[in-house]
Structure formats: C-alpha cells, structure tokens
Amino acid sequence: MSARPLAAINPNAPRLSMAGPSRSVKGQSARRMSTAPTQRRQTMAHPGEAPTTQKNRRKSSVRGGTSSGRRQDPRDISSKKYQNQCKKRIIEYLSVRGFHGPPVTVKTLTSPNQQDFLSIMDFLWKQIDPMHSWSAKPHEEIPKLFQQLKYPVSLNKSNFISVGVPHVWPNILAAMRWLVDLLVYMERGEEDR
C-alpha cells in the first residue's frame, strides 16, 4: 500500500505545515511544527455575500446552461410587448386554421383556464398528429411532447398544472408561439414539395 497524505484520507483533519526558523536539536535540523489547519482558497464575492470556496462553487456547463442543465429562454418572455405578439400570432393561426373550440381572444390568452389551454393545445398538436388523444395527465405529457419536438427551453410538468398563474404563463405562451411557428414552417415545407 502506498503512503498517502492524511489530507487525502480526511480533508477536515488539521494539516501539519512546516513553518518558522530551523532549530538544531542534538545535531539534527528540525523545523517548528504548526498544527493550525490550512485555509481553503476563497474567491471574491459580491459585497454582502459570503465568499465561496472551491468545494461549494457552482460548476458551469459546457453547453452554456446552468449546472442543472436547464437552458434559459433567450427571448424577453416577461415583456408585455413580446407576450402581445405571441397572443396575436396564436389567435391568427387558430382563426385561419378553423379552431372549433371556445372563442380565443387576447383576454383569453392573458390568463387562460386549464380547459381553454388544453383545447388550444389539442388543436395545435392535432396539426402534427391528427390521431393523438391526451392521457389522463396532460400536464405530464405536454412537456414530453415539446421535448420530442426539440423545443430549446426546458419545461416543467408542474407549470402545466395551473397554466394561468402569472409567473408560469409567459413560459407556456412562448412555447405555444414556438409551436405555432413550427407548424407554419412545416406547412410551408409541405407546400414547397
């Protein structure tokens, strides 16, 4: 068995360091031994924040996302202007394609109820797969469908339980707009054939 330093076995154990001037003890040179633990290297933090150490620092992802692997939406989805553009685009698509659900207005898409949202999603998804029927838990199925379509932003199934909540709805509205844009792109590709 090879000799390993104690710090490799127990990182919290005090480290012995050589410090101070050398002294001669019975003809041998010896250094004064210090049992003070060595300090971990710390990085500078913003004023008011605790400094971080190498041990508790967050690692960045190679792909540019956060350490959890989720990508943040590059669009300004919290902007009212962008949300209104999304609403108009979705309403235009639904009206041109003959949506037969409850009337969809800007007000409906400001804070929809679960039933309105599911009827819109059902219509949009049936443009891709006319034979699709929702499972008993569409809030679990919808994020998986977006993932299959390679939607670039991660969606949580918890977001689809109560879609009209103000902090959740902009993400869902942006995803629906992306789906509408994808459908238009696919239709144009079929027309060009």
PDB file of C-alpha atoms in Angstrom, residues 32-107:
ATOM      1  CA  ARG A  32       8.899  24.130  14.337  1.00  0.00           C
ATOM      2  CA  MET A  33       5.687  22.215  13.546  1.00  0.00           C
ATOM      3  CA  SER A  34       2.381  24.038  13.367  1.00  0.00           C
ATOM      4  CA  THR A  35      -0.897  22.183  13.829  1.00  0.00           C
ATOM      5  CA  ALA A  36      -3.066  25.042  12.560  1.00  0.00           C
ATOM      6  CA  PRO A  37      -5.360  23.915   9.746  1.00  0.00           C
ATOM      7  CA  THR A  38      -4.571  25.456   6.387  1.00  0.00           C
ATOM      8  CA  GLN A  39      -7.168  27.779   4.920  1.00  0.00           C
ATOM      9  CA  ARG A  40      -9.017  26.865   1.741  1.00  0.00           C
ATOM     10  CA  ARG A  41      -8.555  29.304  -1.082  1.00  0.00           C
ATOM     11  CA  GLN A  42     -11.523  31.657  -1.327  1.00  0.00           C
ATOM     12  CA  THR A  43     -12.826  33.670  -4.236  1.00  0.00           C
ATOM     13  CA  MET A  44     -14.008  37.225  -4.015  1.00  0.00           C
ATOM     14  CA  ALA A  45     -17.753  37.531  -3.607  1.00  0.00           C
ATOM     15  CA  HIS A  46     -20.058  40.441  -4.248  1.00  0.00           C
ATOM     16  CA  PRO A  47     -20.378  42.815  -1.271  1.00  0.00           C
ATOM     17  CA  GLY A  48     -22.731  41.335   1.293  1.00  0.00           C
ATOM     18  CA  GLU A  49     -22.353  37.766   0.051  1.00  0.00           C
ATOM     19  CA  ALA A  50     -20.435  35.005   1.726  1.00  0.00           C
ATOM     20  CA  PRO A  51     -17.228  34.073  -0.082  1.00  0.00           C
ATOM     21  CA  THR A  52     -17.320  30.823  -1.980  1.00  0.00           C
ATOM     22  CA  THR A  53     -14.773  28.078  -1.685  1.00  0.00           C
ATOM     23  CA  GLN A  54     -13.582  25.642  -4.307  1.00  0.00           C
ATOM     24  CA  LYS A  55     -15.752  22.991  -2.640  1.00  0.00           C
ATOM     25  CA  ASN A  56     -19.107  24.804  -2.864  1.00  0.00           C
ATOM     26  CA  ARG A  57     -18.608  26.709  -6.134  1.00  0.00           C
ATOM     27  CA  ARG A  58     -21.130  26.010  -8.888  1.00  0.00           C
ATOM     28  CA  LYS A  59     -19.670  24.439 -11.972  1.00  0.00           C
ATOM     29  CA  SER A  60     -20.715  25.840 -15.324  1.00  0.00           C
ATOM     30  CA  SER A  61     -21.973  23.677 -18.113  1.00  0.00           C
ATOM     31  CA  VAL A  62     -20.107  23.175 -21.341  1.00  0.00           C
ATOM     32  CA  ARG A  63     -23.308  23.866 -23.246  1.00  0.00           C
ATOM     33  CA  GLY A  64     -23.770  27.265 -21.669  1.00  0.00           C
ATOM     34  CA  GLY A  65     -26.652  26.351 -19.401  1.00  0.00           C
ATOM     35  CA  THR A  66     -26.782  26.267 -15.657  1.00  0.00           C
ATOM     36  CA  SER A  67     -25.446  23.443 -13.530  1.00  0.00           C
ATOM     37  CA  SER A  68     -28.878  21.816 -13.542  1.00  0.00           C
ATOM     38  CA  GLY A  69     -28.668  21.513 -17.331  1.00  0.00           C
ATOM     39  CA  ARG A  70     -31.658  23.753 -17.964  1.00  0.00           C
ATOM     40  CA  ARG A  71     -31.417  26.379 -20.665  1.00  0.00           C
ATOM     41  CA  GLN A  72     -32.791  29.815 -20.013  1.00  0.00           C
ATOM     42  CA  ASP A  73     -35.078  31.343 -22.617  1.00  0.00           C
ATOM     43  CA  PRO A  74     -33.171  33.979 -24.625  1.00  0.00           C
ATOM     44  CA  ARG A  75     -36.414  35.738 -25.592  1.00  0.00           C
ATOM     45  CA  ASP A  76     -37.783  38.502 -23.387  1.00  0.00           C
ATOM     46  CA  ILE A  77     -40.827  36.476 -22.382  1.00  0.00           C
ATOM     47  CA  SER A  78     -41.676  38.776 -19.453  1.00  0.00           C
ATOM     48  CA  SER A  79     -42.095  41.737 -21.802  1.00  0.00           C
ATOM     49  CA  LYS A  80     -45.729  42.722 -22.384  1.00  0.00           C
ATOM     50  CA  LYS A  81     -44.850  43.628 -25.967  1.00  0.00           C
ATOM     51  CA  TYR A  82     -43.489  40.141 -26.661  1.00  0.00           C
ATOM     52  CA  GLN A  83     -46.461  38.491 -24.922  1.00  0.00           C
ATOM     53  CA  ASN A  84     -48.892  40.510 -27.038  1.00  0.00           C
ATOM     54  CA  GLN A  85     -47.030  39.449 -30.203  1.00  0.00           C
ATOM     55  CA  CYS A  86     -47.349  35.823 -29.092  1.00  0.00           C
ATOM     56  CA  LYS A  87     -51.064  36.187 -28.386  1.00  0.00           C
ATOM     57  CA  LYS A  88     -51.750  37.798 -31.772  1.00  0.00           C
ATOM     58  CA  ARG A  89     -49.740  35.146 -33.602  1.00  0.00           C
ATOM     59  CA  ILE A  90     -51.560  32.291 -31.845  1.00  0.00           C
ATOM     60  CA  ILE A  91     -55.004  33.858 -32.390  1.00  0.00           C
ATOM     61  CA  GLU A  92     -54.227  34.453 -36.070  1.00  0.00           C
ATOM     62  CA  TYR A  93     -53.102  30.845 -36.541  1.00  0.00           C
ATOM     63  CA  LEU A  94     -56.165  29.428 -34.752  1.00  0.00           C
ATOM     64  CA  SER A  95     -58.632  31.570 -36.705  1.00  0.00           C
ATOM     65  CA  VAL A  96     -57.048  30.840 -40.115  1.00  0.00           C
ATOM     66  CA  ARG A  97     -56.913  27.092 -39.437  1.00  0.00           C
ATOM     67  CA  GLY A  98     -60.528  26.833 -38.216  1.00  0.00           C
ATOM     68  CA  PHE A  99     -60.205  26.322 -34.480  1.00  0.00           C
ATOM     69  CA  HIS A 100     -63.572  24.998 -33.231  1.00  0.00           C
ATOM     70  CA  GLY A 101     -63.112  25.480 -29.505  1.00  0.00           C
ATOM     71  CA  PRO A 102     -64.255  28.323 -27.303  1.00  0.00           C
ATOM     72  CA  PRO A 103     -63.504  31.734 -28.833  1.00  0.00           C
ATOM     73  CA  VAL A 104     -59.876  32.699 -28.248  1.00  0.00           C
ATOM     74  CA  THR A 105     -59.267  36.372 -27.556  1.00  0.00           C
ATOM     75  CA  VAL A 106     -56.337  38.381 -26.243  1.00  0.00           C
ATOM     76  CA  LYS A 107     -58.085  38.305 -22.866  1.00  0.00           C
TER      77      LYS A 107
END
